[in-house]
Short mmCIF file of C-alpha atoms in Angstrom, two decimals:
data_model
loop_
_atom_site.label_atom_id
_atom_site.label_comp_id
_atom_site.label_asym_id
_atom_site.label_seq_id
_atom_site.Cartn_x
_atom_site.Cartn_y
_atom_site.Cartn_z
CA UNK A 1 -11.91 38.50 -43.49
CA UNK A 2 -9.52 40.14 -41.09
CA UNK A 3 -9.31 43.71 -39.90
CA UNK A 4 -6.09 45.64 -39.19
CA UNK A 5 -4.03 44.35 -36.32
CA UNK A 6 -5.61 44.00 -32.91
CA UNK A 7 -4.17 46.39 -30.37
CA UNK A 8 -4.18 46.18 -26.61
CA UNK A 9 -6.37 48.84 -25.02
CA UNK A 10 -6.50 48.22 -21.27
CA UNK A 11 -8.29 51.53 -20.65
CA UNK A 12 -11.11 50.56 -23.01
CA UNK A 13 -11.41 47.21 -21.24
CA UNK A 14 -11.46 48.92 -17.83
CA UNK A 15 -14.23 51.24 -18.97
CA UNK A 16 -16.12 48.38 -20.57
CA UNK A 17 -16.06 46.41 -17.32
CA UNK A 18 -17.43 49.39 -15.39
CA UNK A 19 -20.18 49.96 -17.96
CA UNK A 20 -21.25 46.31 -17.89
CA UNK A 21 -21.29 46.24 -14.10
CA UNK A 22 -23.36 49.44 -14.05
CA UNK A 23 -25.88 47.98 -16.52
CA UNK A 24 -26.02 44.80 -14.45
CA UNK A 25 -26.88 46.64 -11.25
CA UNK A 26 -28.98 49.49 -12.65
CA UNK A 27 -31.70 48.32 -15.04
CA UNK A 28 -33.63 50.72 -17.21
CA UNK A 29 -37.38 50.89 -16.56
CA UNK A 30 -40.06 48.92 -18.34
CA UNK A 31 -41.82 50.94 -21.07
CA UNK A 32 -45.48 49.97 -21.55
CA UNK A 33 -47.07 49.80 -24.97
CA UNK A 34 -48.84 52.94 -26.21
CA UNK A 35 -52.58 52.80 -26.80
CA UNK A 36 -53.52 50.80 -29.92
CA UNK A 37 -49.98 49.45 -30.25
CA UNK A 38 -49.60 45.91 -28.95
CA UNK A 39 -46.34 44.86 -30.59
CA UNK A 40 -43.10 44.41 -28.66
CA UNK A 41 -39.73 43.30 -29.97
CA UNK A 42 -36.32 42.59 -28.47
CA UNK A 43 -32.77 42.64 -29.77
CA UNK A 44 -29.57 41.17 -28.35
CA UNK A 45 -26.35 43.16 -28.10
CA UNK A 46 -23.82 40.32 -27.84
CA UNK A 47 -20.27 41.23 -26.82
CA UNK A 48 -17.10 39.16 -26.78
CA UNK A 49 -13.36 39.73 -26.39
CA UNK A 50 -11.12 38.55 -29.23
CA UNK A 51 -7.79 37.26 -27.85
CA UNK A 52 -4.53 38.88 -28.89
CA UNK A 53 -2.13 36.66 -30.84
CA UNK A 54 0.59 37.14 -28.20
CA UNK A 55 -1.76 36.43 -25.30
CA UNK A 56 -3.72 33.48 -26.61
CA UNK A 57 -5.47 31.61 -23.78
CA UNK A 58 -4.10 28.26 -22.72
CA UNK A 59 -6.11 25.11 -23.32
CA UNK A 60 -8.92 25.23 -20.72
CA UNK A 61 -8.98 22.56 -18.05
CA UNK A 62 -12.03 20.34 -18.07
CA UNK A 63 -12.58 20.96 -14.37
CA UNK A 64 -12.55 24.75 -14.75
CA UNK A 65 -15.98 26.37 -14.81
CA UNK A 66 -16.77 29.36 -17.06
CA UNK A 67 -16.77 32.78 -15.39
CA UNK A 68 -20.02 33.46 -13.60
CA UNK A 69 -19.47 37.17 -12.90
CA UNK A 70 -18.27 40.14 -14.90
CA UNK A 71 -15.32 40.59 -12.53
CA UNK A 72 -14.19 36.98 -12.99
CA UNK A 73 -14.30 37.36 -16.76
CA UNK A 74 -12.16 40.51 -16.83
CA UNK A 75 -9.59 39.06 -14.41
CA UNK A 76 -8.36 36.66 -17.10
CA UNK A 77 -5.06 37.52 -18.79
CA UNK A 78 -6.28 36.86 -22.32
CA UNK A 79 -9.23 39.18 -21.70
CA UNK A 80 -7.02 41.98 -20.33
CA UNK A 81 -5.01 41.92 -23.59
CA UNK A 82 -7.93 41.30 -25.94
CA UNK A 83 -10.10 43.37 -28.22
CA UNK A 84 -13.80 43.79 -27.29
CA UNK A 85 -16.26 43.31 -30.15
CA UNK A 86 -19.98 43.25 -30.88
CA UNK A 87 -21.83 41.13 -33.41
CA UNK A 88 -24.17 42.55 -36.07
CA UNK A 89 -26.26 40.87 -38.70
CA UNK A 90 -27.08 42.04 -42.18
CA UNK A 91 -30.69 41.23 -42.82
CA UNK A 92 -31.60 39.16 -45.86
CA UNK A 93 -33.07 41.04 -48.80
CA UNK A 94 -36.84 40.60 -48.65
CA UNK A 95 -39.44 42.43 -50.70
CA UNK A 96 -41.83 44.42 -48.56
CA UNK A 97 -39.56 44.45 -45.49
CA UNK A 98 -38.93 48.06 -44.45
CA UNK A 99 -35.61 46.97 -42.93
CA UNK A 100 -34.48 44.76 -45.81
CA UNK A 101 -30.67 44.39 -46.13
CA UNK A 102 -30.11 46.67 -43.12
CA UNK A 103 -27.37 46.13 -40.57
CA UNK A 104 -29.08 45.14 -37.33
CA UNK A 105 -28.76 43.31 -34.03
CA UNK A 106 -30.17 39.79 -33.72
CA UNK A 107 -33.76 39.98 -32.58
CA UNK A 108 -37.41 40.00 -33.49
CA UNK A 109 -41.02 40.33 -32.37
CA UNK A 110 -42.36 38.93 -29.14
CA UNK A 111 -44.64 35.89 -29.43
CA UNK A 112 -47.44 35.05 -26.97
CA UNK A 113 -45.48 32.06 -25.65
CA UNK A 114 -42.40 34.15 -24.77
CA UNK A 115 -41.95 34.53 -21.02
CA UNK A 116 -40.61 38.09 -21.15
CA UNK A 117 -38.72 40.55 -23.36
CA UNK A 118 -35.35 39.01 -22.51
CA UNK A 119 -36.60 35.58 -23.60
CA UNK A 120 -37.42 37.07 -27.00
CA UNK A 121 -33.82 38.23 -27.49
CA UNK A 122 -32.50 34.79 -26.51
CA UNK A 123 -34.91 32.91 -28.78
CA UNK A 124 -34.38 35.16 -31.80
CA UNK A 125 -30.57 35.01 -31.49
CA UNK A 126 -30.47 31.21 -31.60
CA UNK A 127 -33.03 31.13 -34.42
CA UNK A 128 -31.25 33.73 -36.56
CA UNK A 129 -27.54 32.99 -36.04
CA UNK A 130 -27.44 29.78 -33.99
CA UNK A 131 -25.83 31.30 -30.87
CA UNK A 132 -27.35 29.98 -27.65
CA UNK A 133 -27.43 32.76 -25.06
CA UNK A 134 -28.81 30.32 -22.46
CA UNK A 135 -25.42 28.61 -22.56
CA UNK A 136 -23.24 28.62 -19.44
CA UNK A 137 -20.71 30.50 -21.59
CA UNK A 138 -23.02 33.51 -21.96
CA UNK A 139 -23.54 36.06 -19.18
CA UNK A 140 -26.70 38.15 -19.17
CA UNK A 141 -25.67 41.73 -18.36
CA UNK A 142 -28.86 43.79 -18.38
CA UNK A 143 -30.97 46.01 -20.59
CA UNK A 144 -30.58 49.28 -22.47
CA UNK A 145 -33.31 51.96 -22.67
CA UNK A 146 -36.56 50.62 -24.08
CA UNK A 147 -38.23 52.87 -26.62
CA UNK A 148 -41.38 53.39 -28.61
CA UNK A 149 -40.53 53.08 -32.30
CA UNK A 150 -42.60 55.26 -34.58
CA UNK A 151 -42.93 55.38 -38.35
CA UNK A 152 -44.27 57.98 -40.78
CA UNK A 153 -41.91 60.65 -39.48
CA UNK A 154 -42.81 60.04 -35.84
CA UNK A 155 -46.61 59.86 -36.15
CA UNK A 156 -47.61 56.19 -35.93
CA UNK A 157 -46.32 53.95 -33.09
CA UNK A 158 -45.08 50.61 -34.44
CA UNK A 159 -43.82 48.78 -31.36
CA UNK A 160 -41.81 48.95 -28.16
CA UNK A 161 -38.21 47.85 -28.71
CA UNK A 162 -36.32 46.24 -25.81
CA UNK A 163 -32.52 45.85 -26.15
CA UNK A 164 -30.68 43.34 -23.93
CA UNK A 165 -26.93 42.97 -23.43
CA UNK A 166 -25.06 39.64 -23.23
CA UNK A 167 -21.37 38.77 -22.82
CA UNK A 168 -19.81 35.66 -24.37
CA UNK A 169 -17.16 34.51 -21.90
CA UNK A 170 -15.08 32.11 -24.01
CA UNK A 171 -12.22 32.97 -26.42
CA UNK A 172 -13.86 30.95 -29.18
CA UNK A 173 -17.40 30.53 -30.49
CA UNK A 174 -19.40 27.50 -31.57
CA UNK A 175 -20.05 27.42 -35.34
CA UNK A 176 -22.78 29.90 -36.19
CA UNK A 177 -25.80 28.72 -38.17
CA UNK A 178 -27.38 31.54 -40.18
CA UNK A 179 -31.07 31.39 -41.01
CA UNK A 180 -30.89 32.23 -44.76
CA UNK A 181 -34.39 33.69 -45.04
CA UNK A 182 -33.62 36.11 -42.19
CA UNK A 183 -29.86 36.74 -42.18
CA UNK A 184 -27.52 37.36 -45.09
CA UNK A 185 -24.35 37.64 -42.99
CA UNK A 186 -22.90 38.19 -39.50
CA UNK A 187 -20.09 40.60 -38.63
CA UNK A 188 -17.98 40.93 -35.47
CA UNK A 189 -16.84 44.56 -35.18
CA UNK A 190 -14.28 45.92 -32.65
CA UNK A 191 -15.70 48.56 -30.32
CA UNK A 192 -12.64 50.75 -30.94
CA UNK A 193 -13.65 50.99 -34.62
CA UNK A 194 -17.05 52.36 -33.69
CA UNK A 195 -15.58 54.74 -31.11
CA UNK A 196 -13.35 56.37 -33.71
CA UNK A 197 -14.61 59.67 -35.22
CA UNK A 198 -13.18 58.57 -38.57
CA UNK A 199 -15.80 55.80 -38.71
CA UNK A 200 -18.73 58.23 -38.70
CA UNK A 201 -20.35 58.98 -42.03
CA UNK A 202 -23.85 59.34 -43.55
CA UNK A 203 -26.47 57.12 -45.10
CA UNK A 204 -28.75 58.52 -47.82
CA UNK A 205 -32.29 57.17 -48.15
CA UNK A 206 -35.20 57.83 -50.47
CA UNK A 207 -37.93 59.18 -48.18
CA UNK A 208 -40.53 60.30 -50.72
CA UNK A 209 -42.94 57.52 -49.71
CA UNK A 210 -43.11 58.94 -46.19
CA UNK A 211 -44.73 62.09 -47.50
CA UNK A 212 -46.88 60.53 -50.21
CA UNK A 213 -48.71 57.46 -48.97
CA UNK A 214 -51.15 58.04 -51.83
CA UNK A 215 -50.57 59.19 -55.37
CA UNK A 216 -48.43 56.31 -56.59
CA UNK A 217 -45.11 56.34 -58.37
CA UNK A 218 -45.68 59.67 -60.13
CA UNK A 219 -46.23 61.69 -56.94
CA UNK A 220 -43.30 60.00 -55.21
CA UNK A 221 -41.07 60.73 -58.19
CA UNK A 222 -42.00 64.42 -58.09
CA UNK A 223 -41.28 64.54 -54.36
CA UNK A 224 -38.00 62.68 -54.90
CA UNK A 225 -36.87 65.35 -57.35
CA UNK A 226 -37.71 68.04 -54.77
CA UNK A 227 -36.35 66.38 -51.64
CA UNK A 228 -33.34 64.52 -52.96
CA UNK A 229 -32.25 61.92 -50.41
CA UNK A 230 -32.74 61.98 -46.65
CA UNK A 231 -29.42 62.15 -44.80
CA UNK A 232 -28.83 60.17 -41.59
CA UNK A 233 -25.78 59.82 -39.37
CA UNK A 234 -24.11 56.42 -39.71
CA UNK A 235 -21.06 54.44 -38.60
CA UNK A 236 -18.96 52.60 -41.17
CA UNK A 237 -18.29 49.13 -39.76
CA UNK A 238 -14.94 47.39 -40.31
CA UNK A 239 -15.43 43.77 -39.19
CA UNK A 240 -12.69 41.57 -37.77
CA UNK A 241 -14.65 38.50 -38.87
CA UNK A 242 -17.61 37.92 -41.19
CA UNK A 243 -19.75 34.94 -42.11
CA UNK A 244 -22.02 34.88 -45.17
CA UNK A 245 -25.05 32.73 -45.83
CA UNK A 246 -24.16 31.02 -49.13
CA UNK A 247 -27.80 30.22 -49.87
CA UNK A 248 -28.86 33.86 -50.19
CA UNK A 249 -28.49 36.32 -53.03
CA UNK A 250 -26.31 38.38 -50.69
CA UNK A 251 -23.52 35.85 -51.20
CA UNK A 252 -23.92 35.38 -54.95
CA UNK A 253 -24.73 39.01 -55.54
CA UNK A 254 -26.15 40.05 -58.91
CA UNK A 255 -23.61 42.85 -58.74
CA UNK A 256 -20.79 40.36 -59.35
CA UNK A 257 -22.33 39.05 -62.55
CA UNK A 258 -20.58 39.77 -65.84
CA UNK A 259 -23.95 40.44 -67.46
CA UNK A 260 -24.63 44.15 -67.73
CA UNK A 261 -27.92 45.42 -66.36
CA UNK A 262 -30.27 46.67 -69.04
CA UNK A 263 -31.08 50.35 -69.29
CA UNK A 264 -34.71 49.54 -68.59
CA UNK A 265 -33.89 47.72 -65.32
CA UNK A 266 -31.59 50.55 -64.20
CA UNK A 267 -34.27 53.16 -64.94
CA UNK A 268 -36.94 51.06 -63.21
CA UNK A 269 -34.80 50.71 -60.10
CA UNK A 270 -34.16 54.47 -60.00
CA UNK A 271 -37.84 55.31 -60.68
CA UNK A 272 -38.91 53.17 -57.72
CA UNK A 273 -36.38 54.69 -55.36
CA UNK A 274 -33.85 51.83 -55.43
CA UNK A 275 -30.12 51.91 -56.01
CA UNK A 276 -28.71 51.49 -59.50
CA UNK A 277 -26.30 48.85 -58.25
CA UNK A 278 -27.61 46.17 -55.88
CA UNK A 279 -25.93 45.86 -52.49
CA UNK A 280 -23.25 43.22 -52.21
CA UNK A 281 -20.30 42.21 -50.06
CA UNK A 282 -18.05 44.92 -51.52
CA UNK A 283 -20.26 47.78 -50.34
CA UNK A 284 -19.53 49.33 -46.93
CA UNK A 285 -21.46 48.12 -43.92
CA UNK A 286 -23.29 51.08 -42.45
CA UNK A 287 -24.82 51.12 -38.98
CA UNK A 288 -27.58 53.71 -38.97
CA UNK A 289 -31.20 54.33 -38.12
CA UNK A 290 -32.86 52.35 -35.38
CA UNK A 291 -29.92 50.01 -34.76
CA UNK A 292 -27.55 52.94 -34.42
CA UNK A 293 -29.98 54.35 -31.88
CA UNK A 294 -29.89 51.18 -29.82
CA UNK A 295 -26.15 50.74 -30.05
CA UNK A 296 -25.38 54.37 -29.29
CA UNK A 297 -27.21 53.99 -25.98
CA UNK A 298 -24.39 51.60 -25.11
CA UNK A 299 -21.52 53.20 -27.04
CA UNK A 300 -21.98 56.66 -25.53
CA UNK A 301 -21.20 55.25 -22.08
CA UNK A 302 -17.62 54.53 -23.22
CA UNK A 303 -14.91 57.18 -23.67
CA UNK A 304 -14.55 59.59 -25.38
CA UNK A 305 -18.32 59.96 -24.76
CA UNK A 306 -18.71 61.91 -27.99
CA UNK A 307 -21.87 60.46 -29.55
CA UNK A 308 -23.65 63.80 -29.23
CA UNK A 309 -20.81 65.74 -30.87
CA UNK A 310 -20.51 63.29 -33.77
CA UNK A 311 -24.23 63.03 -34.39
CA UNK A 312 -26.12 65.36 -36.72
CA UNK A 313 -29.84 65.93 -37.19
CA UNK A 314 -31.55 64.09 -40.06
CA UNK A 315 -32.10 66.36 -43.06
CA UNK A 316 -32.36 66.32 -46.86
CA UNK A 317 -29.77 66.75 -49.61
CA UNK A 318 -31.87 69.27 -51.55
CA UNK A 319 -30.47 72.73 -50.62
CA UNK A 320 -33.79 74.59 -50.41
CA UNK A 321 -35.44 71.86 -48.35
CA UNK A 322 -32.42 71.75 -46.06
CA UNK A 323 -32.55 75.55 -45.65
CA UNK A 324 -36.27 75.53 -44.84
CA UNK A 325 -35.77 72.81 -42.21
CA UNK A 326 -32.79 74.64 -40.69
CA UNK A 327 -34.76 77.89 -40.39
CA UNK A 328 -37.77 76.19 -38.85
CA UNK A 329 -35.80 74.06 -36.38
CA UNK A 330 -33.09 76.52 -35.32
CA UNK A 331 -34.79 77.59 -32.09
CA UNK A 332 -35.97 74.06 -31.30
CA UNK A 333 -32.45 72.67 -31.68
CA UNK A 334 -31.03 75.27 -29.31
CA UNK A 335 -33.75 74.60 -26.76
CA UNK A 336 -33.36 70.80 -26.99
CA UNK A 337 -29.57 71.02 -26.76
CA UNK A 338 -29.93 73.17 -23.65
CA UNK A 339 -32.28 70.58 -22.16
CA UNK A 340 -29.68 67.94 -22.98
CA UNK A 341 -27.32 69.55 -20.47
CA UNK A 342 -29.86 69.14 -17.67
CA UNK A 343 -28.79 66.91 -14.77
CA UNK A 344 -29.79 63.27 -15.14
CA UNK A 345 -29.92 63.18 -18.94
CA UNK A 346 -27.94 60.39 -20.56
CA UNK A 347 -25.60 61.92 -23.14
CA UNK A 348 -26.82 59.82 -26.03
CA UNK A 349 -28.05 61.24 -29.31
CA UNK A 350 -28.89 59.24 -32.38
CA UNK A 351 -31.29 59.23 -35.27
CA UNK A 352 -33.39 56.73 -37.11
CA UNK A 353 -35.36 56.20 -40.26
CA UNK A 354 -38.08 55.49 -37.74
CA UNK A 355 -38.29 57.82 -34.79
CA UNK A 356 -37.16 56.11 -31.60
CA UNK A 357 -38.27 58.28 -28.71
CA UNK A 358 -38.36 58.18 -24.95
CA UNK A 359 -41.82 57.92 -23.47
CA UNK A 360 -43.38 61.05 -22.03
CA UNK A 361 -43.03 59.69 -18.50
CA UNK A 362 -39.28 59.17 -18.91
CA UNK A 363 -38.85 62.67 -20.34
CA UNK A 364 -40.55 64.02 -17.21
CA UNK A 365 -38.36 61.84 -14.99
CA UNK A 366 -41.31 59.69 -13.98
CA UNK A 367 -40.96 55.91 -13.96
CA UNK A 368 -42.93 52.83 -13.19
CA UNK A 369 -42.89 51.76 -9.53
CA UNK A 370 -41.15 48.48 -10.40
CA UNK A 371 -38.04 50.25 -11.76
CA UNK A 372 -34.97 50.52 -9.60
CA UNK A 373 -31.36 51.69 -9.77
CA UNK A 374 -29.80 54.90 -10.99
CA UNK A 375 -31.08 54.39 -14.55
CA UNK A 376 -34.72 54.38 -13.49
CA UNK A 377 -35.22 58.12 -14.05
CA UNK A 378 -32.56 58.94 -16.64
CA UNK A 379 -34.03 59.90 -20.01
CA UNK A 380 -31.78 59.37 -22.99
CA UNK A 381 -30.91 62.16 -25.34
CA UNK A 382 -32.67 60.78 -28.40
CA UNK A 383 -35.91 61.63 -26.63
CA UNK A 384 -34.58 65.12 -25.91
CA UNK A 385 -32.79 66.00 -29.15
CA UNK A 386 -35.61 64.85 -31.46
CA UNK A 387 -38.49 66.14 -29.35
CA UNK A 388 -40.73 68.03 -31.81
CA UNK A 389 -38.11 67.87 -34.58
CA UNK A 390 -39.95 65.71 -37.11
CA UNK A 391 -43.10 67.85 -36.85
CA UNK A 392 -41.07 70.80 -38.14
CA UNK A 393 -39.33 68.63 -40.75
CA UNK A 394 -42.71 67.82 -42.31
CA UNK A 395 -43.58 71.50 -42.35
CA UNK A 396 -40.24 72.36 -43.96
CA UNK A 397 -40.74 69.77 -46.69
CA UNK A 398 -44.16 71.04 -47.63
CA UNK A 399 -43.06 74.70 -47.48
CA UNK A 400 -40.14 74.00 -49.83
CA UNK A 401 -42.39 71.97 -52.14
CA UNK A 402 -44.98 74.77 -52.18
CA UNK A 403 -42.35 77.42 -52.93
CA UNK A 404 -41.05 75.33 -55.82
CA UNK A 405 -44.55 74.76 -57.16
CA UNK A 406 -45.40 78.47 -56.99
CA UNK A 407 -42.07 79.46 -58.54
CA UNK A 408 -42.55 76.94 -61.34
CA UNK A 409 -46.10 78.14 -61.98
CA UNK A 410 -44.97 81.78 -62.13
CA UNK A 411 -42.16 80.95 -64.55
CA UNK A 412 -44.49 78.96 -66.79
CA UNK A 413 -47.02 81.80 -66.74
CA UNK A 414 -44.37 84.34 -67.71
CA UNK A 415 -43.00 82.15 -70.48
CA UNK A 416 -46.48 81.55 -71.91
CA UNK A 417 -47.28 85.24 -71.68
CA UNK A 418 -44.03 86.20 -73.39
CA UNK A 419 -44.60 83.61 -76.12
CA UNK A 420 -48.11 84.91 -76.78
CA UNK A 421 -46.88 88.53 -76.78
CA UNK A 422 -44.07 87.80 -79.26
CA UNK A 423 -46.49 85.79 -81.42
CA UNK A 424 -48.89 88.69 -81.54
#
């Protein structure tokens, strides 16, 4: 598929070059695993420049070596007139996977045989989409802020996530090979699409299971009726190029079948918190949650530097729950936003279905001795904006639920009393 016409944006390319050079020379510090959390994972943010039709590169000479530096890459005419893009995957639909069918970056968990966190990103990228980042055509740029990923509304640490940035230096790519059990599709998306305010939207997620680990379907259904959906900031992706794995249900989506879903299956899907219509290729690609958090760490370094202004705090669609959360978090938001203006804070603010937070040491501008460069003591705003927020969200949810329960009990009592009085 093809996106609207590619436009030259030399200023974006100039800024991109400066950002990549800064990341190359100023690594973010290593984040150690929290106590009782041994898992680490890495993702690869792979960038390329798509050539403009009117500035297509000439046939490369066999004796010409690929660029070995960022400066050499951006000196090329086809690059100066091209359109920078990033690749995303859509994860295959898998039962029991908390990130099933999500838009993500290539990556996965670290194995004992992996040399370091960067090696994980390289290995997972070739395994998932068949792109070899050890190739001479790929430049390793550097890392983005590592973070502790927490579930259960910020209570339980799951892993440390380590993002790494790579640049593909050729105008074309080798054929990608998608691992069908892991990846449903790949999508190259222009950076200018994601920098546009018109691309920002919301994703709505059933979050009842986060508040009711016990109690089964009935308790979750009651909570779902109280909470509504949980609302997260998201970016609507408009790819310039997509590739689908034809051996997955994502390609031959049940949603394209002429057979109508039965009422029982529709009700069952709703009762269990699923969507009435299964996701397919016609639905919008939404970048949100943890992957938005990772990507925003990179995106916010490019003009117009408006990630904080476009971002909104996670909340719920139910009006009374939203009001309770707003009242409880009003002072905290003002205090955190004031802290965000402190010198040395990276102007990045994102949200996640899991809470991705800066470590306590980075919040206090303390780093490991091995860190170096100007990024070694710069906390990122996700660790500032969401500091203490989810604790108050949990309180707001239970306050709203309690108010509803009390109100319902009072109404039932009055109705029963009136019925008995009229019967007498």
